[in-house]
Amino acid sequence: MSVLDAIISEIPSLPPLPQTVQKLVVMLNDPDVDIDALAEVIQYDQSITTGLLKLSNSAFFGVGGTIGSVKQAVTRLGTKNVFQMIMTTTCGGMLKSPHPGYDLAAGELWRHSVGAAIASDHIASVCSGPSQKASAMAFTAGLLHDVGKVIMDAFVGDQFPELLDRVDNQDVGFNEAEIQLLGIDHAEVGARLAEAWNLPASIVAAIRYHHRPADAGEEDVLVPVVHVGDSVCLAMGLGLGGDGLYYTPDTEAMTALGFHSEQFDEICGDTVAKLLEVEQWFEGL
Amino acid sequence: MKLVVGISDGKVSNKAEDVIVTYSLGSCIGVILYDPKTHIGGLLHYQLPASSINPDRAQQIPCMFADTGMNWILKELASKGVNKKSLKVTLAGGAEMMKDKSMFNIGKRNHAAIRKILWTNGLFVEKEDVGGKHARTVYLTLADGSIEIKGKSKGVRV
């Protein structure tokens, strides 16, 4: 079996996103989603409900009395916060573990992913143009953009010296070096995972093209959002692995979002300020 | 004790048993300041070159920016009895993404900003490990002022 076949055969081995989460991703794409319908979907999933109530009553959110039901949590904290809590707790397990192939200690891929989720959510809310419409999906797409590394981790370790030699001496991005040596990159593996989890096409595209936004279609409005969100986290050093900053930023993505080049600093500042705030959400979880 | 400096953060210490560490510098810069006479030192991990883009934020999180971050850490060191002129300065970080054409190149701008601020303060860089495309972790041991800069996938520098 070739390395490529071995990587692809590993994709089904990752536990799928719970059905509840798959339903919520679709429901929350509708800005007028009914709170009762949302609470109904969540409350039948015991583990998600337990996690949500624990977080809702944590030091950060637990002001104004105990939250005892899913509906109370949605009403008090808002659908967006509740959904972001559910996504981050659901995906936490696989992202938090160490990924030694990429030289990522426990928690580092998690930090990078949460950073990209926050950055993408922020970018989608302040950008102009068609990407604004995708803001409900931006957090999830950012959170999962590097999920392919969870699978690729077992395969890049042996090749790491050669991968670094390519990026250092042949001027190719780390993702391109992955394709050259392993036949596939972490972005494509992540996109195939997202497809297997029945996530919407816009999220699949954002994962697939996050290192090469120019190759995406015009309808893939989340792609520039996640590309810039990821670039923010790389520049800010949030959860960097051995692949470091060996990726190429695309200035066209900034233009597509209606930003001037100088605004990149502002986006970085806003993202880190928000990250410092929400990191308290997850303390003790 | 290990004192961890986060992003947009800084710490100073006058305790010989302390080690100050900051993990994962990307385009951010770690400024390591150490006074060999008093064995007092500090580490600033700032992310952006200039507070002028958001003065309100600079009030809340001064260590986010090179200028307000340096003001903050120099004041902290002075309050512990450090004479600025005795400080040894080391810089780490300022990495760049690939083929970065002026827009994202925060690393270079961060480096230029700190050189200017140090010069204005009459301080000079003794050692630096800046640039490239890899993440760095920095340790400062207060007892003797020794500094270790580890580059991910690059080994120990400086």
PDB file of C-alpha atoms in Angstrom, chain A residues 2-284:
ATOM      1  CA  SER A   2       1.379   3.439  -0.909  1.00  0.00           C
ATOM      2  CA  VAL A   3       1.697   6.159   1.746  1.00  0.00           C
ATOM      3  CA  LEU A   4      -1.161   8.021   0.073  1.00  0.00           C
ATOM      4  CA  ASP A   5      -3.435   4.970   0.260  1.00  0.00           C
ATOM      5  CA  ALA A   6      -2.454   4.435   3.875  1.00  0.00           C
ATOM      6  CA  ILE A   7      -3.352   8.050   4.744  1.00  0.00           C
ATOM      7  CA  ILE A   8      -6.690   7.880   2.954  1.00  0.00           C
ATOM      8  CA  SER A   9      -7.548   4.570   4.600  1.00  0.00           C
ATOM      9  CA  GLU A  10      -7.097   6.250   8.014  1.00  0.00           C
ATOM     10  CA  ILE A  11      -9.779   8.908   7.358  1.00  0.00           C
ATOM     11  CA  PRO A  12     -12.741   6.757   8.493  1.00  0.00           C
ATOM     12  CA  SER A  13     -10.875   5.825  11.680  1.00  0.00           C
ATOM     13  CA  LEU A  14     -11.459   9.213  13.274  1.00  0.00           C
ATOM     14  CA  PRO A  15     -14.699   9.235  15.300  1.00  0.00           C
ATOM     15  CA  PRO A  16     -17.329  11.237  13.409  1.00  0.00           C
ATOM     16  CA  LEU A  17     -18.806  14.455  14.768  1.00  0.00           C
ATOM     17  CA  PRO A  18     -21.909  13.580  16.796  1.00  0.00           C
ATOM     18  CA  GLN A  19     -25.189  13.638  14.823  1.00  0.00           C
ATOM     19  CA  THR A  20     -26.365  16.450  17.093  1.00  0.00           C
ATOM     20  CA  VAL A  21     -23.453  18.653  16.026  1.00  0.00           C
ATOM     21  CA  GLN A  22     -24.001  17.837  12.345  1.00  0.00           C
ATOM     22  CA  LYS A  23     -27.649  18.941  12.728  1.00  0.00           C
ATOM     23  CA  LEU A  24     -26.703  22.090  14.625  1.00  0.00           C
ATOM     24  CA  VAL A  25     -24.215  23.235  11.973  1.00  0.00           C
ATOM     25  CA  VAL A  26     -27.024  23.194   9.414  1.00  0.00           C
ATOM     26  CA  MET A  27     -29.630  24.741  11.738  1.00  0.00           C
ATOM     27  CA  LEU A  28     -27.379  27.590  12.817  1.00  0.00           C
ATOM     28  CA  ASN A  29     -26.814  28.640   9.258  1.00  0.00           C
ATOM     29  CA  ASP A  30     -30.327  30.118   9.523  1.00  0.00           C
ATOM     30  CA  PRO A  31     -30.077  33.419  11.430  1.00  0.00           C
ATOM     31  CA  ASP A  32     -33.747  33.140  12.477  1.00  0.00           C
ATOM     32  CA  VAL A  33     -33.356  29.683  13.975  1.00  0.00           C
ATOM     33  CA  ASP A  34     -36.023  28.890  16.564  1.00  0.00           C
ATOM     34  CA  ILE A  35     -34.595  28.588  20.080  1.00  0.00           C
ATOM     35  CA  ASP A  36     -37.066  25.875  21.087  1.00  0.00           C
ATOM     36  CA  ALA A  37     -36.110  23.749  18.083  1.00  0.00           C
ATOM     37  CA  LEU A  38     -32.438  24.254  18.870  1.00  0.00           C
ATOM     38  CA  ALA A  39     -32.825  23.340  22.539  1.00  0.00           C
ATOM     39  CA  GLU A  40     -34.793  20.253  21.538  1.00  0.00           C
ATOM     40  CA  VAL A  41     -31.968  18.967  19.324  1.00  0.00           C
ATOM     41  CA  ILE A  42     -29.343  19.604  22.008  1.00  0.00           C
ATOM     42  CA  GLN A  43     -31.142  18.235  25.051  1.00  0.00           C
ATOM     43  CA  TYR A  44     -31.423  14.699  23.702  1.00  0.00           C
ATOM     44  CA  ASP A  45     -27.644  14.455  23.569  1.00  0.00           C
ATOM     45  CA  GLN A  46     -26.607  13.800  27.124  1.00  0.00           C
ATOM     46  CA  SER A  47     -22.883  14.360  26.799  1.00  0.00           C
ATOM     47  CA  ILE A  48     -23.274  17.652  24.918  1.00  0.00           C
ATOM     48  CA  THR A  49     -25.894  18.854  27.416  1.00  0.00           C
ATOM     49  CA  THR A  50     -23.629  18.007  30.358  1.00  0.00           C
ATOM     50  CA  GLY A  51     -20.679  19.858  28.793  1.00  0.00           C
ATOM     51  CA  LEU A  52     -22.827  22.866  27.912  1.00  0.00           C
ATOM     52  CA  LEU A  53     -24.306  23.205  31.402  1.00  0.00           C
ATOM     53  CA  LYS A  54     -20.892  22.818  33.010  1.00  0.00           C
ATOM     54  CA  LEU A  55     -19.468  25.587  30.821  1.00  0.00           C
ATOM     55  CA  SER A  56     -22.546  27.825  31.258  1.00  0.00           C
ATOM     56  CA  ASN A  57     -22.084  27.665  35.015  1.00  0.00           C
ATOM     57  CA  SER A  58     -18.309  28.186  34.948  1.00  0.00           C
ATOM     58  CA  ALA A  59     -16.684  31.217  36.556  1.00  0.00           C
ATOM     59  CA  PHE A  60     -16.699  33.093  33.259  1.00  0.00           C
ATOM     60  CA  PHE A  61     -20.397  32.771  32.432  1.00  0.00           C
ATOM     61  CA  GLY A  62     -21.890  31.698  35.732  1.00  0.00           C
ATOM     62  CA  VAL A  63     -23.183  35.074  36.840  1.00  0.00           C
ATOM     63  CA  GLY A  64     -26.878  35.733  37.354  1.00  0.00           C
ATOM     64  CA  GLY A  65     -27.885  32.400  38.855  1.00  0.00           C
ATOM     65  CA  THR A  66     -27.462  28.760  38.011  1.00  0.00           C
ATOM     66  CA  ILE A  67     -28.341  27.635  34.496  1.00  0.00           C
ATOM     67  CA  GLY A  68     -30.244  24.369  34.734  1.00  0.00           C
ATOM     68  CA  SER A  69     -31.528  23.675  31.229  1.00  0.00           C
ATOM     69  CA  VAL A  70     -30.418  23.877  27.629  1.00  0.00           C
ATOM     70  CA  LYS A  71     -33.145  26.422  26.880  1.00  0.00           C
ATOM     71  CA  GLN A  72     -31.977  28.643  29.740  1.00  0.00           C
ATOM     72  CA  ALA A  73     -28.402  28.428  28.428  1.00  0.00           C
ATOM     73  CA  VAL A  74     -29.496  29.414  24.903  1.00  0.00           C
ATOM     74  CA  THR A  75     -31.653  32.284  26.182  1.00  0.00           C
ATOM     75  CA  ARG A  76     -29.042  33.626  28.607  1.00  0.00           C
ATOM     76  CA  LEU A  77     -25.902  33.198  26.526  1.00  0.00           C
ATOM     77  CA  GLY A  78     -27.271  33.444  22.987  1.00  0.00           C
ATOM     78  CA  THR A  79     -27.330  30.851  20.222  1.00  0.00           C
ATOM     79  CA  LYS A  80     -23.928  31.863  18.879  1.00  0.00           C
ATOM     80  CA  ASN A  81     -22.117  31.427  22.192  1.00  0.00           C
ATOM     81  CA  VAL A  82     -23.886  28.142  22.874  1.00  0.00           C
ATOM     82  CA  PHE A  83     -23.002  26.762  19.466  1.00  0.00           C
ATOM     83  CA  GLN A  84     -19.363  27.842  19.789  1.00  0.00           C
ATOM     84  CA  MET A  85     -19.178  26.164  23.208  1.00  0.00           C
ATOM     85  CA  ILE A  86     -20.616  22.949  21.790  1.00  0.00           C
ATOM     86  CA  MET A  87     -18.230  22.927  18.823  1.00  0.00           C
ATOM     87  CA  THR A  88     -15.152  23.598  20.927  1.00  0.00           C
ATOM     88  CA  THR A  89     -16.008  20.994  23.562  1.00  0.00           C
ATOM     89  CA  THR A  90     -16.957  18.387  20.931  1.00  0.00           C
ATOM     90  CA  CYS A  91     -13.753  18.819  18.925  1.00  0.00           C
ATOM     91  CA  GLY A  92     -11.571  19.390  21.999  1.00  0.00           C
ATOM     92  CA  GLY A  93     -10.593  15.761  22.531  1.00  0.00           C
ATOM     93  CA  MET A  94      -8.969  15.085  19.185  1.00  0.00           C
ATOM     94  CA  LEU A  95      -7.372  18.522  18.871  1.00  0.00           C
ATOM     95  CA  LYS A  96      -5.997  18.719  22.424  1.00  0.00           C
ATOM     96  CA  SER A  97      -3.892  15.558  22.332  1.00  0.00           C
ATOM     97  CA  PRO A  98      -0.205  15.844  21.377  1.00  0.00           C
ATOM     98  CA  HIS A  99       0.712  15.561  17.690  1.00  0.00           C
ATOM     99  CA  PRO A 100       4.397  14.662  17.789  1.00  0.00           C
ATOM    100  CA  GLY A 101       4.687  14.256  14.000  1.00  0.00           C
ATOM    101  CA  TYR A 102       4.159  18.025  13.651  1.00  0.00           C
ATOM    102  CA  ASP A 103       6.127  18.751  16.856  1.00  0.00           C
ATOM    103  CA  LEU A 104       2.928  19.935  18.547  1.00  0.00           C
ATOM    104  CA  ALA A 105       2.782  19.373  22.317  1.00  0.00           C
ATOM    105  CA  ALA A 106      -0.532  18.617  24.032  1.00  0.00           C
ATOM    106  CA  GLY A 107      -2.859  21.604  23.648  1.00  0.00           C
ATOM    107  CA  GLU A 108      -0.930  23.360  20.869  1.00  0.00           C
ATOM    108  CA  LEU A 109      -3.098  22.287  17.905  1.00  0.00           C
ATOM    109  CA  TRP A 110      -6.103  23.119  20.080  1.00  0.00           C
ATOM    110  CA  ARG A 111      -4.790  26.628  20.755  1.00  0.00           C
ATOM    111  CA  HIS A 112      -4.081  27.187  17.071  1.00  0.00           C
ATOM    112  CA  SER A 113      -7.545  25.892  16.097  1.00  0.00           C
ATOM    113  CA  VAL A 114      -9.457  27.939  18.661  1.00  0.00           C
ATOM    114  CA  GLY A 115      -7.399  30.983  17.639  1.00  0.00           C
ATOM    115  CA  ALA A 116      -8.293  30.460  13.975  1.00  0.00           C
ATOM    116  CA  ALA A 117     -11.960  29.962  14.905  1.00  0.00           C
ATOM    117  CA  ILE A 118     -12.028  33.248  16.820  1.00  0.00           C
ATOM    118  CA  ALA A 119     -10.091  35.067  14.108  1.00  0.00           C
ATOM    119  CA  SER A 120     -12.347  33.712  11.327  1.00  0.00           C
ATOM    120  CA  ASP A 121     -15.509  34.574  13.271  1.00  0.00           C
ATOM    121  CA  HIS A 122     -14.210  38.108  13.852  1.00  0.00           C
ATOM    122  CA  ILE A 123     -13.076  38.550  10.233  1.00  0.00           C
ATOM    123  CA  ALA A 124     -16.456  37.394   8.872  1.00  0.00           C
ATOM    124  CA  SER A 125     -18.261  39.864  11.120  1.00  0.00           C
ATOM    125  CA  VAL A 126     -16.190  42.907  10.103  1.00  0.00           C
ATOM    126  CA  CYS A 127     -15.428  42.173   6.426  1.00  0.00           C
ATOM    127  CA  SER A 128     -17.433  43.473   3.507  1.00  0.00           C
ATOM    128  CA  GLY A 129     -18.594  41.656   0.407  1.00  0.00           C
ATOM    129  CA  PRO A 130     -20.075  38.192  -0.032  1.00  0.00           C
ATOM    130  CA  SER A 131     -18.070  36.591   2.802  1.00  0.00           C
ATOM    131  CA  GLN A 132     -20.261  38.408   5.344  1.00  0.00           C
ATOM    132  CA  LYS A 133     -23.062  35.996   4.504  1.00  0.00           C
ATOM    133  CA  ALA A 134     -20.940  33.094   5.682  1.00  0.00           C
ATOM    134  CA  SER A 135     -20.408  34.381   9.190  1.00  0.00           C
ATOM    135  CA  ALA A 136     -22.495  31.647  10.855  1.00  0.00           C
ATOM    136  CA  MET A 137     -20.078  29.013   9.515  1.00  0.00           C
ATOM    137  CA  ALA A 138     -16.819  30.918  10.007  1.00  0.00           C
ATOM    138  CA  PHE A 139     -16.135  29.749  13.569  1.00  0.00           C
ATOM    139  CA  THR A 140     -16.574  26.068  12.706  1.00  0.00           C
ATOM    140  CA  ALA A 141     -14.502  26.341   9.526  1.00  0.00           C
ATOM    141  CA  GLY A 142     -11.682  28.049  11.441  1.00  0.00           C
ATOM    142  CA  LEU A 143     -11.845  25.503  14.258  1.00  0.00           C
ATOM    143  CA  LEU A 144     -11.547  22.575  11.850  1.00  0.00           C
ATOM    144  CA  HIS A 145      -9.181  24.029   9.217  1.00  0.00           C
ATOM    145  CA  ASP A 146      -6.207  21.935  10.417  1.00  0.00           C
ATOM    146  CA  VAL A 147      -8.145  18.835  11.505  1.00  0.00           C
ATOM    147  CA  GLY A 148      -6.364  16.898   8.735  1.00  0.00           C
ATOM    148  CA  LYS A 149      -3.188  17.114  10.832  1.00  0.00           C
ATOM    149  CA  VAL A 150      -4.770  14.682  13.306  1.00  0.00           C
ATOM    150  CA  ILE A 151      -4.584  11.975  10.589  1.00  0.00           C
ATOM    151  CA  MET A 152      -1.399  13.192   8.873  1.00  0.00           C
ATOM    152  CA  ASP A 153       0.508  13.303  12.168  1.00  0.00           C
ATOM    153  CA  ALA A 154       1.382   9.598  12.022  1.00  0.00           C
ATOM    154  CA  PHE A 155       2.837  10.012   8.513  1.00  0.00           C
ATOM    155  CA  VAL A 156       4.780  13.302   8.563  1.00  0.00           C
ATOM    156  CA  GLY A 157       7.104  12.387  11.462  1.00  0.00           C
ATOM    157  CA  ASP A 158       9.430  10.118   9.471  1.00  0.00           C
ATOM    158  CA  GLN A 159       9.495  12.557   6.574  1.00  0.00           C
ATOM    159  CA  PHE A 160      10.036  15.719   8.621  1.00  0.00           C
ATOM    160  CA  PRO A 161      13.736  16.302   7.806  1.00  0.00           C
ATOM    161  CA  GLU A 162      12.972  15.888   4.098  1.00  0.00           C
ATOM    162  CA  LEU A 163       9.859  18.113   4.324  1.00  0.00           C
ATOM    163  CA  LEU A 164      11.903  20.873   5.987  1.00  0.00           C
ATOM    164  CA  ASP A 165      14.653  20.491   3.426  1.00  0.00           C
ATOM    165  CA  ARG A 166      12.091  21.122   0.663  1.00  0.00           C
ATOM    166  CA  VAL A 167      10.626  24.240   2.301  1.00  0.00           C
ATOM    167  CA  ASP A 168      14.061  25.630   3.163  1.00  0.00           C
ATOM    168  CA  ASN A 169      15.814  24.928  -0.120  1.00  0.00           C
ATOM    169  CA  GLN A 170      13.155  24.649  -2.799  1.00  0.00           C
ATOM    170  CA  ASP A 171      10.984  27.576  -1.740  1.00  0.00           C
ATOM    171  CA  VAL A 172       7.764  25.565  -1.605  1.00  0.00           C
ATOM    172  CA  GLY A 173       5.167  25.861   1.162  1.00  0.00           C
ATOM    173  CA  PHE A 174       4.906  23.087   3.752  1.00  0.00           C
ATOM    174  CA  ASN A 175       1.558  22.008   2.272  1.00  0.00           C
ATOM    175  CA  GLU A 176       3.171  21.688  -1.176  1.00  0.00           C
ATOM    176  CA  ALA A 177       6.033  19.687   0.335  1.00  0.00           C
ATOM    177  CA  GLU A 178       3.460  17.341   1.909  1.00  0.00           C
ATOM    178  CA  ILE A 179       1.919  16.762  -1.525  1.00  0.00           C
ATOM    179  CA  GLN A 180       5.341  16.155  -3.091  1.00  0.00           C
ATOM    180  CA  LEU A 181       6.448  13.619  -0.487  1.00  0.00           C
ATOM    181  CA  LEU A 182       3.216  12.048   0.772  1.00  0.00           C
ATOM    182  CA  GLY A 183       0.870  12.573  -2.177  1.00  0.00           C
ATOM    183  CA  ILE A 184      -1.628  14.662  -0.197  1.00  0.00           C
ATOM    184  CA  ASP A 185      -1.569  17.602   2.227  1.00  0.00           C
ATOM    185  CA  HIS A 186      -3.242  18.119   5.602  1.00  0.00           C
ATOM    186  CA  ALA A 187      -5.750  20.535   4.061  1.00  0.00           C
ATOM    187  CA  GLU A 188      -7.069  17.921   1.608  1.00  0.00           C
ATOM    188  CA  VAL A 189      -7.200  15.234   4.317  1.00  0.00           C
ATOM    189  CA  GLY A 190      -9.153  17.669   6.524  1.00  0.00           C
ATOM    190  CA  ALA A 191     -11.587  18.437   3.688  1.00  0.00           C
ATOM    191  CA  ARG A 192     -12.224  14.715   3.161  1.00  0.00           C
ATOM    192  CA  LEU A 193     -12.869  14.299   6.886  1.00  0.00           C
ATOM    193  CA  ALA A 194     -15.352  17.190   6.787  1.00  0.00           C
ATOM    194  CA  GLU A 195     -17.076  15.551   3.806  1.00  0.00           C
ATOM    195  CA  ALA A 196     -17.283  12.261   5.697  1.00  0.00           C
ATOM    196  CA  TRP A 197     -18.901  14.180   8.575  1.00  0.00           C
ATOM    197  CA  ASN A 198     -21.523  15.667   6.199  1.00  0.00           C
ATOM    198  CA  LEU A 199     -20.458  19.230   6.938  1.00  0.00           C
ATOM    199  CA  PRO A 200     -21.705  21.904   4.509  1.00  0.00           C
ATOM    200  CA  ALA A 201     -19.787  22.394   1.237  1.00  0.00           C
ATOM    201  CA  SER A 202     -18.687  25.897   2.268  1.00  0.00           C
ATOM    202  CA  ILE A 203     -16.852  24.512   5.302  1.00  0.00           C
ATOM    203  CA  VAL A 204     -15.306  21.683   3.259  1.00  0.00           C
ATOM    204  CA  ALA A 205     -13.989  24.243   0.729  1.00  0.00           C
ATOM    205  CA  ALA A 206     -12.616  26.510   3.476  1.00  0.00           C
ATOM    206  CA  ILE A 207     -10.617  23.584   4.880  1.00  0.00           C
ATOM    207  CA  ARG A 208      -9.457  22.319   1.460  1.00  0.00           C
ATOM    208  CA  TYR A 209      -8.220  25.701   0.160  1.00  0.00           C
ATOM    209  CA  HIS A 210      -7.009  27.384   3.336  1.00  0.00           C
ATOM    210  CA  HIS A 211      -3.401  27.422   2.058  1.00  0.00           C
ATOM    211  CA  ARG A 212      -4.247  28.132  -1.593  1.00  0.00           C
ATOM    212  CA  PRO A 213      -7.289  30.436  -1.654  1.00  0.00           C
ATOM    213  CA  ALA A 214      -6.694  31.400  -5.298  1.00  0.00           C
ATOM    214  CA  ASP A 215      -7.731  27.869  -6.371  1.00  0.00           C
ATOM    215  CA  ALA A 216     -11.185  28.100  -4.750  1.00  0.00           C
ATOM    216  CA  GLY A 217     -14.358  28.985  -6.622  1.00  0.00           C
ATOM    217  CA  GLU A 218     -16.026  32.392  -6.316  1.00  0.00           C
ATOM    218  CA  GLU A 219     -18.903  30.803  -4.406  1.00  0.00           C
ATOM    219  CA  ASP A 220     -16.507  29.579  -1.711  1.00  0.00           C
ATOM    220  CA  VAL A 221     -16.843  32.747   0.331  1.00  0.00           C
ATOM    221  CA  LEU A 222     -15.452  31.227   3.540  1.00  0.00           C
ATOM    222  CA  VAL A 223     -12.076  30.474   1.938  1.00  0.00           C
ATOM    223  CA  PRO A 224     -10.522  33.974   2.238  1.00  0.00           C
ATOM    224  CA  VAL A 225     -11.956  34.307   5.757  1.00  0.00           C
ATOM    225  CA  VAL A 226     -10.233  31.153   7.000  1.00  0.00           C
ATOM    226  CA  HIS A 227      -7.035  31.851   5.033  1.00  0.00           C
ATOM    227  CA  VAL A 228      -6.620  35.230   6.724  1.00  0.00           C
ATOM    228  CA  GLY A 229      -7.740  33.784  10.077  1.00  0.00           C
ATOM    229  CA  ASP A 230      -5.073  31.081   9.844  1.00  0.00           C
ATOM    230  CA  SER A 231      -2.440  33.642   8.749  1.00  0.00           C
ATOM    231  CA  VAL A 232      -3.238  35.718  11.851  1.00  0.00           C
ATOM    232  CA  CYS A 233      -2.602  32.681  14.084  1.00  0.00           C
ATOM    233  CA  LEU A 234       0.631  31.775  12.278  1.00  0.00           C
ATOM    234  CA  ALA A 235       1.948  35.332  12.567  1.00  0.00           C
ATOM    235  CA  MET A 236       0.897  35.565  16.210  1.00  0.00           C
ATOM    236  CA  GLY A 237       2.591  32.254  16.996  1.00  0.00           C
ATOM    237  CA  LEU A 238      -0.578  30.610  18.276  1.00  0.00           C
ATOM    238  CA  GLY A 239       0.125  26.886  18.590  1.00  0.00           C
ATOM    239  CA  LEU A 240       2.903  26.644  16.005  1.00  0.00           C
ATOM    240  CA  GLY A 241       4.432  23.277  15.175  1.00  0.00           C
ATOM    241  CA  GLY A 242       7.603  22.279  13.363  1.00  0.00           C
ATOM    242  CA  ASP A 243       5.983  23.491  10.140  1.00  0.00           C
ATOM    243  CA  GLY A 244       6.148  26.997  11.636  1.00  0.00           C
ATOM    244  CA  LEU A 245       5.325  29.821   9.243  1.00  0.00           C
ATOM    245  CA  TYR A 246       6.288  27.879   6.115  1.00  0.00           C
ATOM    246  CA  TYR A 247       3.115  28.910   4.293  1.00  0.00           C
ATOM    247  CA  THR A 248       2.430  31.655   1.776  1.00  0.00           C
ATOM    248  CA  PRO A 249      -0.086  34.392   2.586  1.00  0.00           C
ATOM    249  CA  ASP A 250      -2.310  35.541  -0.277  1.00  0.00           C
ATOM    250  CA  THR A 251      -2.849  39.290  -0.368  1.00  0.00           C
ATOM    251  CA  GLU A 252      -5.800  38.800  -2.744  1.00  0.00           C
ATOM    252  CA  ALA A 253      -7.701  37.165   0.116  1.00  0.00           C
ATOM    253  CA  MET A 254      -7.462  40.401   2.115  1.00  0.00           C
ATOM    254  CA  THR A 255      -8.694  42.373  -0.887  1.00  0.00           C
ATOM    255  CA  ALA A 256     -11.596  39.944  -1.408  1.00  0.00           C
ATOM    256  CA  LEU A 257     -12.699  40.694   2.158  1.00  0.00           C
ATOM    257  CA  GLY A 258     -12.599  44.448   1.541  1.00  0.00           C
ATOM    258  CA  PHE A 259      -9.591  45.048   3.780  1.00  0.00           C
ATOM    259  CA  HIS A 260      -6.635  47.372   3.257  1.00  0.00           C
ATOM    260  CA  SER A 261      -3.249  45.815   3.934  1.00  0.00           C
ATOM    261  CA  GLU A 262      -2.710  47.902   7.099  1.00  0.00           C
ATOM    262  CA  GLN A 263      -5.797  46.352   8.640  1.00  0.00           C
ATOM    263  CA  PHE A 264      -3.998  43.046   9.150  1.00  0.00           C
ATOM    264  CA  ASP A 265      -2.399  44.460  12.341  1.00  0.00           C
ATOM    265  CA  GLU A 266      -5.823  45.482  13.661  1.00  0.00           C
ATOM    266  CA  ILE A 267      -7.259  42.031  12.965  1.00  0.00           C
ATOM    267  CA  CYS A 268      -4.315  40.438  14.791  1.00  0.00           C
ATOM    268  CA  GLY A 269      -4.818  42.725  17.796  1.00  0.00           C
ATOM    269  CA  ASP A 270      -8.571  42.112  17.938  1.00  0.00           C
ATOM    270  CA  THR A 271      -8.088  38.346  17.652  1.00  0.00           C
ATOM    271  CA  VAL A 272      -5.568  38.117  20.473  1.00  0.00           C
ATOM    272  CA  ALA A 273      -7.668  40.377  22.739  1.00  0.00           C
ATOM    273  CA  LYS A 274     -10.672  38.116  22.147  1.00  0.00           C
ATOM    274  CA  LEU A 275      -8.573  34.979  22.627  1.00  0.00           C
ATOM    275  CA  LEU A 276      -7.265  36.228  25.976  1.00  0.00           C
ATOM    276  CA  GLU A 277     -10.899  36.771  26.987  1.00  0.00           C
ATOM    277  CA  VAL A 278     -12.409  33.477  25.855  1.00  0.00           C
ATOM    278  CA  GLU A 279      -9.540  31.309  27.051  1.00  0.00           C
ATOM    279  CA  GLN A 280     -11.169  31.739  30.453  1.00  0.00           C
ATOM    280  CA  TRP A 281     -14.237  29.914  29.108  1.00  0.00           C
ATOM    281  CA  PHE A 282     -12.384  26.696  28.914  1.00  0.00           C
ATOM    282  CA  GLU A 283     -10.335  26.852  32.082  1.00  0.00           C
ATOM    283  CA  GLY A 284     -10.884  23.754  34.152  1.00  0.00           C
TER     284      GLY A 284
END
